[in-house]
Coordinates of C-alpha atoms in Angstrom, one line a residue:
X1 CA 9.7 -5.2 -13.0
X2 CA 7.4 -6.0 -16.4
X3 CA 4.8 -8.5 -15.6
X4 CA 2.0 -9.7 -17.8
X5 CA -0.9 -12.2 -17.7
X6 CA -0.6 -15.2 -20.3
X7 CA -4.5 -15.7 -19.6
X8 CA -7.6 -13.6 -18.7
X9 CA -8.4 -15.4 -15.3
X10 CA -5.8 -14.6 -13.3
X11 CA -7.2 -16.7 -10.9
X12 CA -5.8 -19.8 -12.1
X13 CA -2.2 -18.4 -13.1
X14 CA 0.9 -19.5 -12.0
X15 CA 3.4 -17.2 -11.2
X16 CA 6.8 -17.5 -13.2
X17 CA 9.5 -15.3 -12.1
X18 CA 12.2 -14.3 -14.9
X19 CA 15.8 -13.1 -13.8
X20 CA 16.7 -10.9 -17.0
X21 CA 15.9 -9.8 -20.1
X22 CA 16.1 -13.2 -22.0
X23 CA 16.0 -13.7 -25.7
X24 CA 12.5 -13.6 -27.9
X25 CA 12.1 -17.6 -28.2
X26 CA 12.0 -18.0 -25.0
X27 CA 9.3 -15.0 -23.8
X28 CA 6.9 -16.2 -26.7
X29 CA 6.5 -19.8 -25.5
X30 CA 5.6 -18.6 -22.1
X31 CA 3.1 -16.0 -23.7
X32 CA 1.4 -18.2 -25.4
X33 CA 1.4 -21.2 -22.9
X34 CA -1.8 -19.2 -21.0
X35 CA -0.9 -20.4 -17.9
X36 CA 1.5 -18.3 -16.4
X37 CA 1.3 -14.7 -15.1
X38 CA 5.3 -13.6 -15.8
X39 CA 7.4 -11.3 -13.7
X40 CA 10.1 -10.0 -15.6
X41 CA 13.2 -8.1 -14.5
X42 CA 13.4 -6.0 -17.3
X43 CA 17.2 -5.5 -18.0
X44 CA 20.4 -6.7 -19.7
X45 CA 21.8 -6.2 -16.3
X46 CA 21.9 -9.3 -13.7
X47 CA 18.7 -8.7 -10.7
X48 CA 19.9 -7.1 -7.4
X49 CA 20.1 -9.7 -4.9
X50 CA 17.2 -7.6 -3.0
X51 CA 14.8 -7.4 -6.5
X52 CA 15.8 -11.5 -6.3
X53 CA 14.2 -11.7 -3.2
X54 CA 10.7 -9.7 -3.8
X55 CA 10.6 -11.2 -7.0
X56 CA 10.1 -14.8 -6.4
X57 CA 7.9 -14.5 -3.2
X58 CA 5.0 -16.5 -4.0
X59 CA 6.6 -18.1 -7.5
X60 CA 5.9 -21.6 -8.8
X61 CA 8.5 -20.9 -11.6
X62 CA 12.0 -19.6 -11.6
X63 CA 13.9 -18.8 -15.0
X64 CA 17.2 -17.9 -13.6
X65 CA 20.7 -17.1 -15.5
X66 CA 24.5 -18.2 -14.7
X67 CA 24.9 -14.9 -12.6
X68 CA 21.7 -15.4 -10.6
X69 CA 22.9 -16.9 -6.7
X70 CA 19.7 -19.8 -6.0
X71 CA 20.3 -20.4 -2.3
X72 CA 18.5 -21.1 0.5
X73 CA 18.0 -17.4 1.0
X74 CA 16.1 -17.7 -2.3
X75 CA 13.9 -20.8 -2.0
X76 CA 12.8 -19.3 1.2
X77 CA 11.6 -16.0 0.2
X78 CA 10.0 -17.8 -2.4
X79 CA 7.9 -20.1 -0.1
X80 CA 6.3 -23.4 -0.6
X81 CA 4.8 -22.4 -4.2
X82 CA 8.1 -23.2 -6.2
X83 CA 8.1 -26.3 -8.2
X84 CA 10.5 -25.7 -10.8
X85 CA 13.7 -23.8 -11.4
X86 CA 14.9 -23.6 -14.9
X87 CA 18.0 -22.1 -15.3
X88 CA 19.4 -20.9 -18.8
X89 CA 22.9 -22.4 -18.7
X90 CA 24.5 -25.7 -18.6
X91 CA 26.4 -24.9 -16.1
X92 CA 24.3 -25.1 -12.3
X93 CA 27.4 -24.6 -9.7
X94 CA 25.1 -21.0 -9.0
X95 CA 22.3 -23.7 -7.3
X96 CA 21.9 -24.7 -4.0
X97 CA 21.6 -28.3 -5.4
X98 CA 21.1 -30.3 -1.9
X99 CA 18.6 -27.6 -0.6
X100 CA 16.8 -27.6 -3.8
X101 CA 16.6 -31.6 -3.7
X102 CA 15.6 -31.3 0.1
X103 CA 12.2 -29.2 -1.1
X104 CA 11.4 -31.4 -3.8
X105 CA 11.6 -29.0 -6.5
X106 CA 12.8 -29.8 -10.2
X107 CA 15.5 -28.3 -12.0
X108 CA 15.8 -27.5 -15.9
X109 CA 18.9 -26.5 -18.0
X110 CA 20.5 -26.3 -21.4
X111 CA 22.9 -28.8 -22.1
X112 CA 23.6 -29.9 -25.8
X113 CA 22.5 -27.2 -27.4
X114 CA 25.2 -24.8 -26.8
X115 CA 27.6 -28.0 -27.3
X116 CA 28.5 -26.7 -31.0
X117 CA 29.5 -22.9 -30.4
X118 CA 31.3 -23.4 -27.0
X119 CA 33.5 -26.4 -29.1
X120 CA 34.1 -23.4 -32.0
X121 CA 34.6 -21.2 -29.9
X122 CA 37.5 -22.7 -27.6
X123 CA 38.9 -23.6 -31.4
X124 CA 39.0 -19.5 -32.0
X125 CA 40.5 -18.8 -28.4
X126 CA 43.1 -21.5 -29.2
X127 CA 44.4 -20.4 -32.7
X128 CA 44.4 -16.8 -31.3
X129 CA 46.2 -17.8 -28.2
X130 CA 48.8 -19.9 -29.8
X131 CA 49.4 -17.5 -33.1
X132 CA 49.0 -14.3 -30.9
X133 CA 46.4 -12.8 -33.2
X134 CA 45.5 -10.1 -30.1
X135 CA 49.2 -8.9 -30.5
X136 CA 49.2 -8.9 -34.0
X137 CA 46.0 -6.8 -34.0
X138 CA 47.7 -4.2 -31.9
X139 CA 50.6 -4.4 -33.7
X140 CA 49.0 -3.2 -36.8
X141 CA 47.4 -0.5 -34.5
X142 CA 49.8 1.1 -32.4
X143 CA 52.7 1.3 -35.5
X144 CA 54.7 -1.6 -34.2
X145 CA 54.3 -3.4 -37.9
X146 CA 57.5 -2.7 -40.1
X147 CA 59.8 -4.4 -42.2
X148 CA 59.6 -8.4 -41.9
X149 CA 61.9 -9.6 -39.1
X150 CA 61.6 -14.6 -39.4
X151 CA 60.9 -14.9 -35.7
X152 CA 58.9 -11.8 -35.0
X153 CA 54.9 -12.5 -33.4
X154 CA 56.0 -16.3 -34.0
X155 CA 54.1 -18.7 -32.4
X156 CA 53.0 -22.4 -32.1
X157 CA 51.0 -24.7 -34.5
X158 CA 48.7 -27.5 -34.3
X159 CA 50.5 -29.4 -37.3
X160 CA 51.6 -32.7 -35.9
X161 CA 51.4 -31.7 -32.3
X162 CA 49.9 -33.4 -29.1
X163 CA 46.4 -31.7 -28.1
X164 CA 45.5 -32.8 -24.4
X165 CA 41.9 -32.8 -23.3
X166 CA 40.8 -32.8 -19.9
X167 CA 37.1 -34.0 -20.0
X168 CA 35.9 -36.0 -23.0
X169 CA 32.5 -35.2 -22.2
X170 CA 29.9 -33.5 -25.1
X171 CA 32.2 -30.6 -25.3
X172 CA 35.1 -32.0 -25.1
X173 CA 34.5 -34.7 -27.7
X174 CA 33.2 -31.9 -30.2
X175 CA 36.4 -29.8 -29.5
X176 CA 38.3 -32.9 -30.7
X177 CA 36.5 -33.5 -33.6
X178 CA 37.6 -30.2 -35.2
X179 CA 40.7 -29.8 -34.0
X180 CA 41.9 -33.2 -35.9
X181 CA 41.4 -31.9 -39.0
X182 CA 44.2 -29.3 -38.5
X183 CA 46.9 -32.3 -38.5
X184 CA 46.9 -33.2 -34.8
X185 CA 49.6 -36.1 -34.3
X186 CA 48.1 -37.6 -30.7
X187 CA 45.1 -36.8 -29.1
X188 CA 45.2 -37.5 -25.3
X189 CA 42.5 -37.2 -22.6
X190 CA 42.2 -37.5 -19.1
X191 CA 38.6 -37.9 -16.8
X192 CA 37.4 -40.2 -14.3
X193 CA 36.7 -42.7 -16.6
X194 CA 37.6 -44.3 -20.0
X195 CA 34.7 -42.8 -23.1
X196 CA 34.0 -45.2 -25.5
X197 CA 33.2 -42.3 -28.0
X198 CA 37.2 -40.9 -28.0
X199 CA 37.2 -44.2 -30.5
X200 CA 35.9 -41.4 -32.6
X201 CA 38.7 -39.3 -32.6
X202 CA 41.3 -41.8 -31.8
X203 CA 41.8 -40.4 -28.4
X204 CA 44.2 -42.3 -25.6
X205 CA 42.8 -41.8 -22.0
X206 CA 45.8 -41.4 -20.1
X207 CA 46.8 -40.3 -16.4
X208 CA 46.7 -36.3 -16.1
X209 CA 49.8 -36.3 -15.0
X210 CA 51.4 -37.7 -18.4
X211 CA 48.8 -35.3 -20.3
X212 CA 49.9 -32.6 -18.5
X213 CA 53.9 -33.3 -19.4
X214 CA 53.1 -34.8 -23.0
X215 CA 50.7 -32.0 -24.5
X216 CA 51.5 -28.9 -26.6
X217 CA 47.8 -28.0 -26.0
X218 CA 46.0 -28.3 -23.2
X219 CA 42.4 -27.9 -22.9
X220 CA 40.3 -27.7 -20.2
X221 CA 36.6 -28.6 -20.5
X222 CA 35.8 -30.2 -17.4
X223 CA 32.8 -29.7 -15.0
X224 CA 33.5 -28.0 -11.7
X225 CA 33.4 -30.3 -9.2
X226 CA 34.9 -30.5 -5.8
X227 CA 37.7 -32.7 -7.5
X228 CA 38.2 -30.2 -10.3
X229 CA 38.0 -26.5 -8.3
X230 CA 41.4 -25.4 -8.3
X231 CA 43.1 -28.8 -10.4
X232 CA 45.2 -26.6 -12.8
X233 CA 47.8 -24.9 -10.3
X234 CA 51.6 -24.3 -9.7
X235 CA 52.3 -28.3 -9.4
X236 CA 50.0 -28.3 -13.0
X237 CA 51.6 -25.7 -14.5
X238 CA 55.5 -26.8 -13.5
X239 CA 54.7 -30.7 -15.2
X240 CA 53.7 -28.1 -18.5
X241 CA 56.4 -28.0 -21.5
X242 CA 57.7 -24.5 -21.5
X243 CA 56.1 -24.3 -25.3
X244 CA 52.7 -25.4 -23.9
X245 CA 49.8 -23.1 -24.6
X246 CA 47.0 -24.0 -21.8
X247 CA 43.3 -23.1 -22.8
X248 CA 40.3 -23.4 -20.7
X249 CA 36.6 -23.0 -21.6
X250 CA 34.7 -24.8 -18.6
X251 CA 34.7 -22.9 -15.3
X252 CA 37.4 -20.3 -13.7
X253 CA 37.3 -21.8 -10.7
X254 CA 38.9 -25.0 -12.4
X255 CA 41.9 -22.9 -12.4
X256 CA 44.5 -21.1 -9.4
X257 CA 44.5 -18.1 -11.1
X258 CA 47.8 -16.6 -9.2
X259 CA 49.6 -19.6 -10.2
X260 CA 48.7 -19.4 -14.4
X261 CA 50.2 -15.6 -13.7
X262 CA 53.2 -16.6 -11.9
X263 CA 53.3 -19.3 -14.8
X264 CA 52.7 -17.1 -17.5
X265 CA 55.3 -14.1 -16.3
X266 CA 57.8 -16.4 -15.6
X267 CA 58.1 -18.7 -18.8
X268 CA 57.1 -21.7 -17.2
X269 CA 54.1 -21.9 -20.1
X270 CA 54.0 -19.9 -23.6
X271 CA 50.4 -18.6 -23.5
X272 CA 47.0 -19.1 -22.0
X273 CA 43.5 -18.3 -23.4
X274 CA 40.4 -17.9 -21.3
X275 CA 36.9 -17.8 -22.0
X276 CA 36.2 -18.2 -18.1
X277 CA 37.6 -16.6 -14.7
X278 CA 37.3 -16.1 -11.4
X279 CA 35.9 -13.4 -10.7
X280 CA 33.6 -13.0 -14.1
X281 CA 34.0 -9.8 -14.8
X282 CA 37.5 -9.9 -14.2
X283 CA 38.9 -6.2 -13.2
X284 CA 40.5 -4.7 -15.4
X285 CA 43.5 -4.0 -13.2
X286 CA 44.0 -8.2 -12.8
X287 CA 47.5 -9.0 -13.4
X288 CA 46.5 -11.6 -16.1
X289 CA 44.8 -8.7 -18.1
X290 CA 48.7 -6.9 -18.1
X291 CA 50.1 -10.1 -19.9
X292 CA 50.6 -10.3 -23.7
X293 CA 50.7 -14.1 -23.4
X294 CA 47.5 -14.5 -21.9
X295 CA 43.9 -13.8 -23.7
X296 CA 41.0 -12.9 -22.1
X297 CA 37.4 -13.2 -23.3
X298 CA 34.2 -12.5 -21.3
X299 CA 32.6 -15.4 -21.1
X300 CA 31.3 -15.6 -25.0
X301 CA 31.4 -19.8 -25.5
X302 CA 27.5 -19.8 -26.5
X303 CA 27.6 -16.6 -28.0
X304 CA 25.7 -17.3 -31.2
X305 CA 22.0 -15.8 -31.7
X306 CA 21.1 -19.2 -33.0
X307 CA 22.8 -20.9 -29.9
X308 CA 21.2 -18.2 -27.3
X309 CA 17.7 -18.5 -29.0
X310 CA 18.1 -22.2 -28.9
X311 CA 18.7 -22.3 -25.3
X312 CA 15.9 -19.3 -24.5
X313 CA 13.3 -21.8 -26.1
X314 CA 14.5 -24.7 -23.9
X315 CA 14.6 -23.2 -20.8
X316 CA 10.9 -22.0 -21.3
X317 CA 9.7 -25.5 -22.6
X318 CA 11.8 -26.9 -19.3
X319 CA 10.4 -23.9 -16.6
X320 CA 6.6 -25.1 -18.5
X321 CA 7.1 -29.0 -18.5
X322 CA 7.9 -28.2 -14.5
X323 CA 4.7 -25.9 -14.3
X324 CA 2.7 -28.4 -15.7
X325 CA 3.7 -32.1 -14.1
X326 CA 4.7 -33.0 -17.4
X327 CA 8.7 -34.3 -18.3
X328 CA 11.5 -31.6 -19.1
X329 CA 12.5 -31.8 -22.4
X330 CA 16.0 -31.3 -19.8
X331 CA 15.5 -31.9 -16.6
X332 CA 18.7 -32.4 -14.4
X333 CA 18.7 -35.5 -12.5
X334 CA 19.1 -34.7 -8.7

């Protein structure tokens, strides 16, 4: 554990807990705020849940990461001092939302800014997915490139095709807008409710069911919810043209993972591309790992220094906003 004083008088500190190693931005604003005293777990590696527990005892700030569990457990090693959490993620399924509401403490994250790189990065996934760049990689690799052959390492196009989008939200919309440019014919999504912005990109909200059967694409950039957690499984996957390629960027959990496999392996769908899975890290001995027609990434949606500085610098403004009975530049509405 690294901890430092922002301020001579220690007396008047505030303790702020930090879960990891988090990028520069983020560190200097707390530095220079001179009213914190920060505890840092000094590592690129996620805090033992037991280094969790001594860490925040006494805190009145948490700065907390995807992979950090915020339970009950937590908030009650911490004690009465914690006012704010302020996690660096959009996603908060790892908080103990009711129990944090129940103690009165506010809760920070990072939506927006990681809207952009998530968007290019599901556009990457997909055009690798569907044109099976991975195989083609190895191909060149392991000596399997020889003469031309018309159908070998074919795959699918976006070129007048229907792209399905299951939640139109920030994401969602911004996936959209640049996938029309590749020639997109119909644009179809499917949420609990109508968006006004799909006007923007011409999108038809439609029943899942019929986006599910009508896509070539599908993408998945929903928010897990008790409605969503487990949505894309065998009864999904059987309504899914056999040329379908299925992508999902939003939470593994979203998906039955046994049934994209038994999808996959069978020919019921082409390919899949995943930038999310349960678990995350994924073994390496998981059958969807042994399957050409399935891509894997670790979890890299924000992955941009620009994007991960961005959201270092929020989450600091957000833990010190919380700190100080000032607003959040994001506060989550409980």
């Amino acid at each position: 554990l690294l901890s430092y004083s922002c301020m001579q008088t220690v007396g008047k500190l505030m303790k702020i807990f930090v879960t990891r190693r988090i990028p520069p931005e983020g560190m200097k604003i707390l530095s220079a705020a001179g009213v914190c005293e920060v505890s840092l777990w000094d590592s690129d590696e996620p805090v033992p849940r037991s280094e969790l527990l001594k860490g925040v005892q006494g805190a009145h700030g948490l700065l907390c990461l995807l992979s950090d569990k915020i339970d009950a457990e937590v908030l009650d090693a911490a004690g009465p001092n914690l006012k704010v959490i302020s996690t660096l993620s959009v996603g908060f399924d790892h908080l103990a939302i009711d129990e944090i509401k129940k103690r009165g403490i506010r809760v920070g994250y990072t939506p927006d800014v990681l809207t952009d790189a998530t968007a290019e990065l599901t556009v990457a996934l997909l055009l690798a997915t569907a044109r099976r760049l991975p195989e083609g990689v190895e191909e060149v690799k392991n000596g399997g490139w020889s003469s031309w052959k018309p159908l070998w390492l074919c795959g699918y196009g976006l070129s007048g095709s229907t792209v399905g989008i299951i939640g139109l939200g920030r994401i969602g919309l911004a996936i959209a807008k640049r996938l029309l440019p590749f020639g997109v014919k119909r644009l179809l999504y499917s949420g609990r409710t109508a968006k006004s912005h799909a006007a923007e990109v011409n999108g038809e909200f439609v029943p899942l069911d019929t986006l599910v059967s009508d896509s070539d694409f599908i993408v998945v950039s929903c928010s897990l919810t008790p409605e969503t957690q487990g949505l894309c499984n065998k009864a999904f996957f059987s309504k899914m043209k056999n040329t379908a390629v299925f992508i999902n960027t939003s939470r593994g959990a979203v998906v039955n993972q046994e049934d994209l496999y038994e999808a996959l392996s069978s020919g019921q769908i082409a390919a899949a591309g995943l930038d999310v899975t349960t678990p995350e890290p994924l073994p390496t001995n998981h059958p969807l790992v042994t399957l050409k027609n399935c891509v894997v990434l670790p979890h890299i949606g924000s992955a941009t220094y620009s994007t991960r500085g961005i959201m270092s610098d929020l989450a600091a403004r957000n833990l010190l906003g919380g700190l100080q009975h000032r607003d959040m530049p994001s506060e989550l509405t409980l």
